[in-house]
Amino acid sequence: MNPGLARLQAYPFERLRALLAAARPPAALEAISLSIGEPRHDPPSFVLDALAQQLHRLDTYPATRGLPELRVAMAAALERRYLPAGVRLDPERMVLPVCGTREALFAIIQAVIDAGSGALVAMPNPGYQIYEGGALLAGAEPYYLNLRAGHGYRPDLDAVPAAVWRRCRLLLLCSPGNPTGAVLPLEQLRAALELAERYDFIVAADECYADLYLDESRPSPSLLHAAALAGNTDFRRCLVFHSLSKRSSLPGLRSGLVAGDAALIERFLLYRTYHGCAMPLPTQLASIAAWNDDAHVSANRRLYQEKFDRVLPLLAPALPLERPEGAFYLWAPTPGDDAGFARALYEQAHLVVLPGSFMAREAHGENPGRGRVRISLVPALPQCLEAAARLREFLLNAAPAAR
Ligand SMILES: Cc1ncc(COP(=O)(O)O)c(C=O)c1O
């Protein structure tokens, strides 16, 4: 068997289930789940209609490369949103459809790592668990970039020793970040690319939350934009991962894209032909409709902005939190141990939140998720408000010493 399998950690939600298994929440209170990052807003009906109208296309094997019209729609969406005027993303060579960013992030690690070469994959910590699992199963060693409040929850790339960069083959970035909501500014993306040039590695930016920025006047930038500003309009060493899951509230469609360096995309296409996860044609055709429209994306984003507008003031007396820059999470400090906090909150207020330490690894002498919980504002607004009110009461009633 692949020895990496034995090194995989339990998924955070398995650990959460075990943590809460014996707890008895108050039956009088409706359970509100704020633990999972699954969008719950209504998906755009025109996308669902497009899907329904194309079901007869299930009679055909789809091509891994996807329909040309799909790649054109995806490239155009990225150009509209991220690229300076005149910079093109060639739909023939620089874009591929993927069945959601999860499988694509996992697959890219398998495609780029030379197992047994001592390769490192650098990744944010806390971070999306697939990065670590992908690295382990590819035979690489994860290198954890701890995200700390003092550094704006952005990886401190300057603090990484040169010896680490020399072994690094892939740097994974996530912006806006899960779970912190931090956005990586263009300067930091550019600095990452400079390191990639100097030490010969690839930068893969997980930008699946990129359309959910929480200040309407500050859209989150893309690694592609940083590359273009540095004159790297071939997007050499860059790959970005985008998804309709959060942008269009379509997590079940399993539709996303990877874009960037044509030479990497070509090799990744070869990998994917064997990997065998071409996107079904009805999904491709529905995805064209979704990528071609930005109005539903703004409407979706505004729903999240409204949640933060309403929830943060409600929590403020007990839990003053800064508004994150993007995504739909609060990365909240806990009085005391985060797992104990999550369990007590479930037992007393029937709220489910994810302990931060379950999303992070012990690295460089600390677990940077310890003492935090991730609160996911995905339920409908009234439920988010009810949850915020219960959380506030819970915190205000906690022993003062614990606050
Ligand atoms: C940081 C991050 N990346 C990737 C994904 C996967 O999203 P999808 O496969 O639906 O595109 C998620 C899902 O929650 C996520 O939080």
Coordinates of C-alpha atoms and ligand atoms in Angstrom, one line a residue:
M1 CA 0.0 0.0 0.0
N2 CA 1.0 3.6 -0.4
P3 CA 2.8 4.4 2.9
G4 CA 1.3 7.9 2.8
L5 CA -2.1 6.3 3.7
A6 CA -0.9 5.5 7.2
R7 CA 0.1 9.1 7.7
L8 CA -3.3 10.6 6.8
Q9 CA -4.9 12.4 9.7
A10 CA -8.6 11.9 10.6
Y11 CA -10.7 14.4 8.8
P12 CA -11.6 17.4 11.0
F13 CA -15.3 16.5 10.8
E14 CA -14.7 12.9 12.0
R15 CA -12.9 14.3 15.0
L16 CA -15.7 16.7 15.6
R17 CA -18.3 13.9 15.5
A18 CA -16.2 12.0 18.0
L19 CA -15.9 15.1 20.2
L20 CA -19.7 15.6 20.3
A21 CA -20.8 12.0 20.3
A22 CA -21.5 11.7 24.0
A23 CA -22.7 15.3 24.5
R24 CA -26.4 16.0 25.2
P25 CA -27.5 19.3 23.7
P26 CA -30.7 21.0 24.9
A27 CA -33.5 19.6 22.9
A28 CA -35.5 22.8 23.2
L29 CA -33.1 24.6 21.0
E30 CA -32.9 24.0 17.3
A31 CA -29.5 22.7 16.3
I32 CA -27.5 25.2 14.2
S33 CA -24.5 23.9 12.3
L34 CA -21.8 26.5 11.8
S35 CA -19.0 23.9 11.3
I36 CA -19.1 23.0 7.7
G37 CA -18.0 25.2 4.8
E38 CA -20.9 24.2 2.5
P39 CA -22.6 27.1 0.8
R40 CA -26.4 27.2 1.5
H41 CA -27.6 30.1 -0.6
D42 CA -30.0 29.3 -3.5
P43 CA -28.0 28.4 -6.6
P44 CA -28.8 30.5 -9.7
S45 CA -31.9 29.0 -11.3
F46 CA -30.6 29.7 -14.9
V47 CA -27.7 27.3 -14.2
L48 CA -30.0 24.6 -12.8
D49 CA -32.2 25.1 -15.9
A50 CA -29.2 24.8 -18.2
L51 CA -28.2 21.6 -16.4
A52 CA -31.7 20.1 -16.7
Q53 CA -32.0 20.9 -20.3
Q54 CA -28.7 19.2 -21.1
L55 CA -29.2 15.9 -19.3
H56 CA -29.6 14.0 -22.6
R57 CA -25.9 14.8 -23.2
L58 CA -25.1 12.1 -20.6
D59 CA -25.1 9.7 -23.6
T60 CA -21.5 10.8 -24.5
Y61 CA -18.1 10.4 -22.9
P62 CA -16.8 13.9 -22.2
A63 CA -13.3 15.0 -23.1
T64 CA -10.9 15.8 -20.2
R65 CA -9.9 19.0 -21.9
G66 CA -13.6 20.1 -21.9
L67 CA -15.6 21.9 -24.6
P68 CA -13.9 24.8 -26.2
E69 CA -16.9 27.0 -25.3
L70 CA -16.4 26.1 -21.7
R71 CA -12.7 27.1 -21.7
V72 CA -13.5 30.3 -23.5
A73 CA -16.1 31.2 -20.8
M74 CA -13.7 30.3 -18.0
A75 CA -10.8 32.3 -19.5
A76 CA -13.1 35.3 -20.1
A77 CA -14.4 35.2 -16.5
L78 CA -10.8 35.2 -15.1
E79 CA -9.8 38.0 -17.5
R80 CA -12.8 40.2 -16.6
R81 CA -12.2 39.8 -12.9
Y82 CA -8.4 39.7 -12.5
L83 CA -6.3 40.7 -15.5
P84 CA -5.1 44.1 -16.6
A85 CA -6.6 45.2 -19.9
G86 CA -4.8 43.6 -22.8
V87 CA -3.5 40.6 -20.9
R88 CA -4.9 37.4 -22.3
L89 CA -5.5 33.9 -20.8
D90 CA -5.4 31.6 -23.8
P91 CA -8.4 29.3 -23.5
E92 CA -6.7 26.7 -25.7
R93 CA -3.6 26.3 -23.6
M94 CA -4.0 28.0 -20.3
V95 CA -7.3 26.7 -18.8
L96 CA -8.8 23.3 -17.9
P97 CA -12.1 22.3 -16.3
V98 CA -11.8 20.3 -13.1
C99 CA -14.5 18.6 -11.0
G100 CA -14.2 21.1 -8.2
T101 CA -11.0 22.4 -6.7
R102 CA -10.7 19.6 -4.1
E103 CA -9.9 16.9 -6.6
A104 CA -7.8 19.3 -8.7
L105 CA -5.6 20.4 -5.8
F106 CA -5.1 16.8 -4.8
A107 CA -4.3 15.8 -8.4
I108 CA -1.9 18.6 -9.1
I109 CA 0.3 17.5 -6.2
Q110 CA 0.4 14.0 -7.6
A111 CA 1.3 15.4 -11.0
V112 CA 4.1 17.7 -10.0
I113 CA 5.9 15.7 -7.2
D114 CA 8.8 13.4 -8.0
A115 CA 8.2 10.9 -5.2
G116 CA 11.3 9.9 -3.3
S117 CA 13.2 13.0 -4.3
G118 CA 12.9 14.6 -0.8
A119 CA 10.4 17.1 -2.1
L120 CA 8.6 19.5 0.2
V121 CA 5.1 20.9 -0.4
A122 CA 4.7 24.2 1.6
M123 CA 1.2 24.9 2.8
P124 CA -0.8 27.2 5.1
N125 CA -1.3 25.9 8.7
P126 CA -4.2 26.0 9.6
G127 CA -5.4 25.0 6.1
Y128 CA -7.5 22.9 3.9
Q129 CA -6.8 19.3 4.8
I130 CA -6.5 18.1 1.2
Y131 CA -3.2 20.0 0.8
E132 CA -1.5 17.8 3.5
G133 CA -3.2 14.6 2.3
G134 CA -2.2 15.3 -1.3
A135 CA 1.4 15.9 -0.3
L136 CA 1.6 12.7 1.8
L137 CA 0.1 10.5 -0.8
A138 CA 2.4 11.9 -3.4
G139 CA 5.4 10.9 -1.3
A140 CA 6.3 14.5 -0.4
E141 CA 6.8 16.0 3.0
P142 CA 4.4 18.8 4.1
Y143 CA 6.1 22.0 5.2
Y144 CA 3.7 24.0 7.4
L145 CA 3.5 27.8 7.1
N146 CA 2.0 28.8 10.4
L147 CA -0.7 31.6 10.1
R148 CA -0.5 33.9 13.1
A149 CA -2.6 36.9 14.1
G150 CA 0.6 39.0 14.4
H151 CA 1.3 38.5 10.7
G152 CA -2.3 39.1 9.5
Y153 CA -2.8 35.3 9.1
R154 CA -0.6 35.4 6.1
P155 CA 2.3 33.0 5.7
D156 CA 5.5 34.6 6.6
L157 CA 7.5 33.6 3.5
D158 CA 10.6 35.6 4.7
A159 CA 10.9 33.5 7.7
V160 CA 11.3 30.2 5.7
P161 CA 14.9 29.0 5.6
A162 CA 16.6 28.9 2.2
A163 CA 17.2 25.1 2.8
V164 CA 13.4 24.6 2.9
W165 CA 12.9 26.6 -0.3
R166 CA 15.5 24.6 -2.1
R167 CA 13.6 21.4 -1.4
C168 CA 10.2 23.0 -2.0
R169 CA 8.6 21.9 -5.3
L170 CA 5.2 23.3 -4.7
L171 CA 4.0 26.3 -2.6
L172 CA 0.2 26.2 -1.9
L173 CA -1.5 29.4 -1.1
C174 CA -5.1 30.0 -0.2
S175 CA -6.6 33.5 -0.6
P176 CA -9.1 34.4 0.8
G177 CA -8.0 31.9 3.3
N178 CA -10.0 29.1 4.9
P179 CA -10.3 29.4 7.9
T180 CA -8.9 32.9 8.6
G181 CA -10.5 34.9 5.7
A182 CA -7.1 36.7 5.1
V183 CA -6.5 37.9 1.6
L184 CA -2.9 37.8 0.2
P185 CA -2.1 41.2 -1.3
L186 CA -0.5 41.5 -4.7
E187 CA 2.9 42.3 -3.2
Q188 CA 2.9 39.0 -1.3
L189 CA 1.8 37.1 -4.3
R190 CA 4.6 38.7 -6.3
A191 CA 7.1 37.9 -3.6
A192 CA 6.0 34.2 -3.7
L193 CA 6.6 34.2 -7.4
E194 CA 10.1 35.7 -7.0
L195 CA 10.9 32.9 -4.6
A196 CA 9.5 30.4 -7.1
E197 CA 11.8 31.7 -9.8
R198 CA 14.8 31.7 -7.5
Y199 CA 14.3 28.2 -6.1
D200 CA 12.6 26.6 -9.0
F201 CA 9.2 25.6 -7.7
I202 CA 5.5 26.1 -8.7
V203 CA 3.0 28.3 -6.9
A204 CA -0.5 26.9 -6.7
A205 CA -3.1 29.4 -5.5
D206 CA -6.4 28.0 -4.1
E207 CA -8.7 30.9 -5.0
C208 CA -12.0 29.2 -4.5
Y209 CA -13.2 31.9 -2.2
A210 CA -12.0 34.7 -4.4
D211 CA -15.4 36.1 -5.3
L212 CA -16.5 36.2 -1.6
Y213 CA -14.6 39.4 -0.6
L214 CA -16.3 41.2 2.2
D215 CA -15.5 44.8 1.4
E216 CA -17.2 45.5 -1.9
S217 CA -14.5 48.1 -2.8
R218 CA -11.6 45.7 -2.3
P219 CA -12.0 42.6 -4.5
S220 CA -9.4 40.0 -3.6
P221 CA -6.6 39.8 -6.2
S222 CA -5.3 36.7 -8.0
L223 CA -1.9 35.2 -8.4
L224 CA -2.5 35.7 -12.2
H225 CA -2.7 39.4 -11.7
A226 CA 0.5 39.5 -9.6
A227 CA 2.3 37.6 -12.4
A228 CA 0.9 39.9 -15.1
L229 CA 2.0 43.0 -13.1
A230 CA 5.5 41.5 -12.9
G231 CA 5.5 41.1 -16.7
N232 CA 5.0 37.4 -16.4
T233 CA 2.1 37.2 -18.8
D234 CA 2.9 33.6 -19.6
F235 CA 2.0 32.9 -16.0
R236 CA 5.2 30.9 -15.7
R237 CA 5.2 28.7 -12.5
C238 CA 1.6 29.9 -11.6
L239 CA -1.5 27.9 -11.3
V240 CA -4.8 29.1 -9.9
F241 CA -7.8 27.0 -8.8
H242 CA -11.3 28.4 -9.0
S243 CA -14.7 26.9 -8.3
L244 CA -18.4 27.4 -8.8
S245 CA -19.0 25.9 -5.3
K246 CA -18.6 29.2 -3.5
R247 CA -18.9 31.7 -6.4
S248 CA -22.3 30.4 -7.5
S249 CA -23.4 28.4 -4.4
L250 CA -23.1 25.2 -6.4
P251 CA -21.1 22.8 -4.3
G252 CA -22.9 19.8 -5.6
L253 CA -22.2 20.6 -9.3
R254 CA -18.5 19.7 -8.8
S255 CA -17.3 22.3 -11.3
G256 CA -14.1 24.4 -11.2
L257 CA -11.1 25.3 -13.2
V258 CA -7.3 25.4 -13.1
A259 CA -5.6 28.1 -15.1
G260 CA -2.1 29.5 -15.6
D261 CA 1.3 28.3 -17.1
A262 CA 0.6 26.6 -20.4
A263 CA 3.5 24.1 -20.0
L264 CA 2.1 22.9 -16.6
I265 CA -1.4 22.8 -17.9
E266 CA -0.3 20.6 -20.8
R267 CA 1.4 18.1 -18.4
F268 CA -1.6 18.3 -16.0
L269 CA -3.9 17.5 -18.9
L270 CA -1.9 14.4 -19.6
Y271 CA -2.1 13.4 -16.0
R272 CA -5.8 14.0 -15.9
T273 CA -6.5 11.9 -19.0
Y274 CA -5.2 8.9 -17.0
H275 CA -6.7 10.2 -13.7
G276 CA -10.1 10.0 -15.4
C277 CA -12.3 12.7 -14.0
A278 CA -13.6 14.5 -17.1
M279 CA -16.5 16.8 -16.4
P280 CA -19.9 15.4 -17.6
L281 CA -21.3 17.4 -20.5
P282 CA -24.4 18.7 -18.8
T283 CA -22.2 20.0 -16.0
Q284 CA -19.9 21.7 -18.6
L285 CA -22.9 23.3 -20.3
A286 CA -24.4 24.5 -17.0
S287 CA -20.9 25.8 -16.0
I288 CA -20.7 27.9 -19.2
A289 CA -23.9 29.7 -18.1
A290 CA -22.4 30.2 -14.6
W291 CA -19.0 31.5 -15.7
N292 CA -20.6 33.9 -18.2
D293 CA -22.6 35.7 -15.6
D294 CA -21.3 37.9 -12.8
A295 CA -24.6 39.4 -11.6
H296 CA -25.5 36.3 -9.6
V297 CA -22.0 36.3 -8.0
S298 CA -22.4 39.9 -6.7
A299 CA -25.8 39.0 -5.3
N300 CA -24.4 36.0 -3.6
R301 CA -21.5 38.0 -2.2
R302 CA -23.8 40.6 -0.8
L303 CA -25.7 38.0 1.2
Y304 CA -22.4 37.1 2.9
Q305 CA -21.6 40.8 3.4
E306 CA -25.0 41.3 5.1
K307 CA -24.4 38.4 7.4
F308 CA -21.1 39.9 8.6
D309 CA -22.7 43.4 8.9
R310 CA -25.4 41.9 11.2
V311 CA -23.5 39.2 13.1
L312 CA -20.4 41.1 14.1
P313 CA -22.2 43.9 16.0
L314 CA -24.3 41.3 17.8
L315 CA -21.2 39.4 18.9
A316 CA -19.2 42.5 19.8
P317 CA -20.1 42.8 23.5
A318 CA -18.8 39.3 24.1
L319 CA -16.5 38.6 21.2
P320 CA -15.1 41.7 19.4
L321 CA -13.9 40.4 16.1
E322 CA -12.4 42.2 13.1
R323 CA -14.3 41.7 9.9
P324 CA -12.3 39.2 7.8
E325 CA -11.4 40.3 4.2
G326 CA -13.0 37.3 2.5
A327 CA -14.7 33.9 2.6
F328 CA -17.5 33.2 5.1
Y329 CA -15.8 32.2 8.3
L330 CA -15.1 33.8 11.7
W331 CA -11.8 32.6 13.1
A332 CA -12.7 33.3 16.7
P333 CA -10.5 33.1 19.8
T334 CA -11.9 30.9 22.6
P335 CA -11.5 31.3 26.3
G336 CA -9.4 28.2 27.0
D337 CA -9.2 25.1 25.0
D338 CA -10.9 25.2 21.6
A339 CA -12.2 21.6 21.7
G340 CA -13.6 22.0 25.2
F341 CA -15.2 25.3 24.1
A342 CA -16.8 23.7 21.0
R343 CA -18.2 20.9 23.2
A344 CA -19.6 23.2 25.8
L345 CA -21.1 25.4 23.2
Y346 CA -22.9 22.4 21.7
E347 CA -24.0 21.1 25.1
Q348 CA -25.4 24.5 26.3
A349 CA -26.4 26.3 23.1
H350 CA -26.8 23.5 20.5
L351 CA -24.4 25.3 18.1
V352 CA -21.8 23.3 16.2
V353 CA -18.5 25.0 15.4
L354 CA -15.1 23.5 14.4
P355 CA -12.2 23.5 16.8
G356 CA -9.3 25.3 15.3
S357 CA -6.8 22.8 16.5
F358 CA -8.5 20.2 14.3
M359 CA -7.7 22.3 11.2
A360 CA -4.0 22.8 12.0
R361 CA -0.9 20.8 12.8
E362 CA 1.6 21.0 15.5
A363 CA 4.5 22.7 13.7
H364 CA 7.4 25.0 14.8
G365 CA 6.6 24.5 18.4
E366 CA 2.8 25.3 18.3
N367 CA -0.5 24.4 16.9
P368 CA -1.7 27.7 15.4
G369 CA -5.3 26.6 15.5
R370 CA -5.3 26.1 19.2
G371 CA -7.5 28.5 21.1
R372 CA -9.6 29.3 18.0
V373 CA -12.8 28.0 16.5
R374 CA -14.0 28.3 12.9
I375 CA -17.6 29.6 12.7
S376 CA -19.0 29.2 9.3
L377 CA -21.7 31.7 8.4
V378 CA -23.4 29.5 5.8
P379 CA -26.9 29.1 7.3
A380 CA -29.7 31.5 6.3
L381 CA -29.4 35.0 7.9
P382 CA -32.1 34.4 10.6
Q383 CA -30.2 31.3 11.7
C384 CA -26.9 33.1 11.7
L385 CA -28.4 35.9 13.9
E386 CA -30.0 33.3 16.3
A387 CA -26.6 31.5 16.5
A388 CA -24.8 34.8 17.2
A389 CA -27.3 35.7 20.0
R390 CA -26.8 32.2 21.6
L391 CA -23.0 32.5 21.3
R392 CA -23.0 35.9 22.9
E393 CA -25.1 34.7 25.8
F394 CA -22.9 31.7 26.2
L395 CA -19.8 33.8 26.3
L396 CA -21.3 36.4 28.6
N397 CA -22.4 33.7 31.0
A398 CA -19.1 31.9 31.0
A399 CA -17.0 32.4 34.2
P400 CA -15.3 35.8 34.0
A401 CA -11.9 34.0 34.4
A402 CA -12.6 32.0 31.3
R403 CA -13.2 35.1 29.2
Ligands
LIG1 C1 -9.8 26.2 0.9 C2 -10.6 25.3 0.2 N1 -10.2 24.8 -1.0 C3 -10.9 24.0 -1.8 C4 -12.2 23.6 -1.4 C5 -12.9 22.6 -2.2 O1 -14.0 23.2 -2.9 P1 -14.6 22.6 -4.2 O2 -14.0 21.3 -4.4 O3 -16.0 22.5 -3.9 O4 -14.3 23.5 -5.3 C6 -12.7 24.0 -0.2 C7 -14.0 23.6 0.3 O5 -14.5 23.9 1.3 C8 -11.9 24.9 0.6 O6 -12.4 25.4 1.8

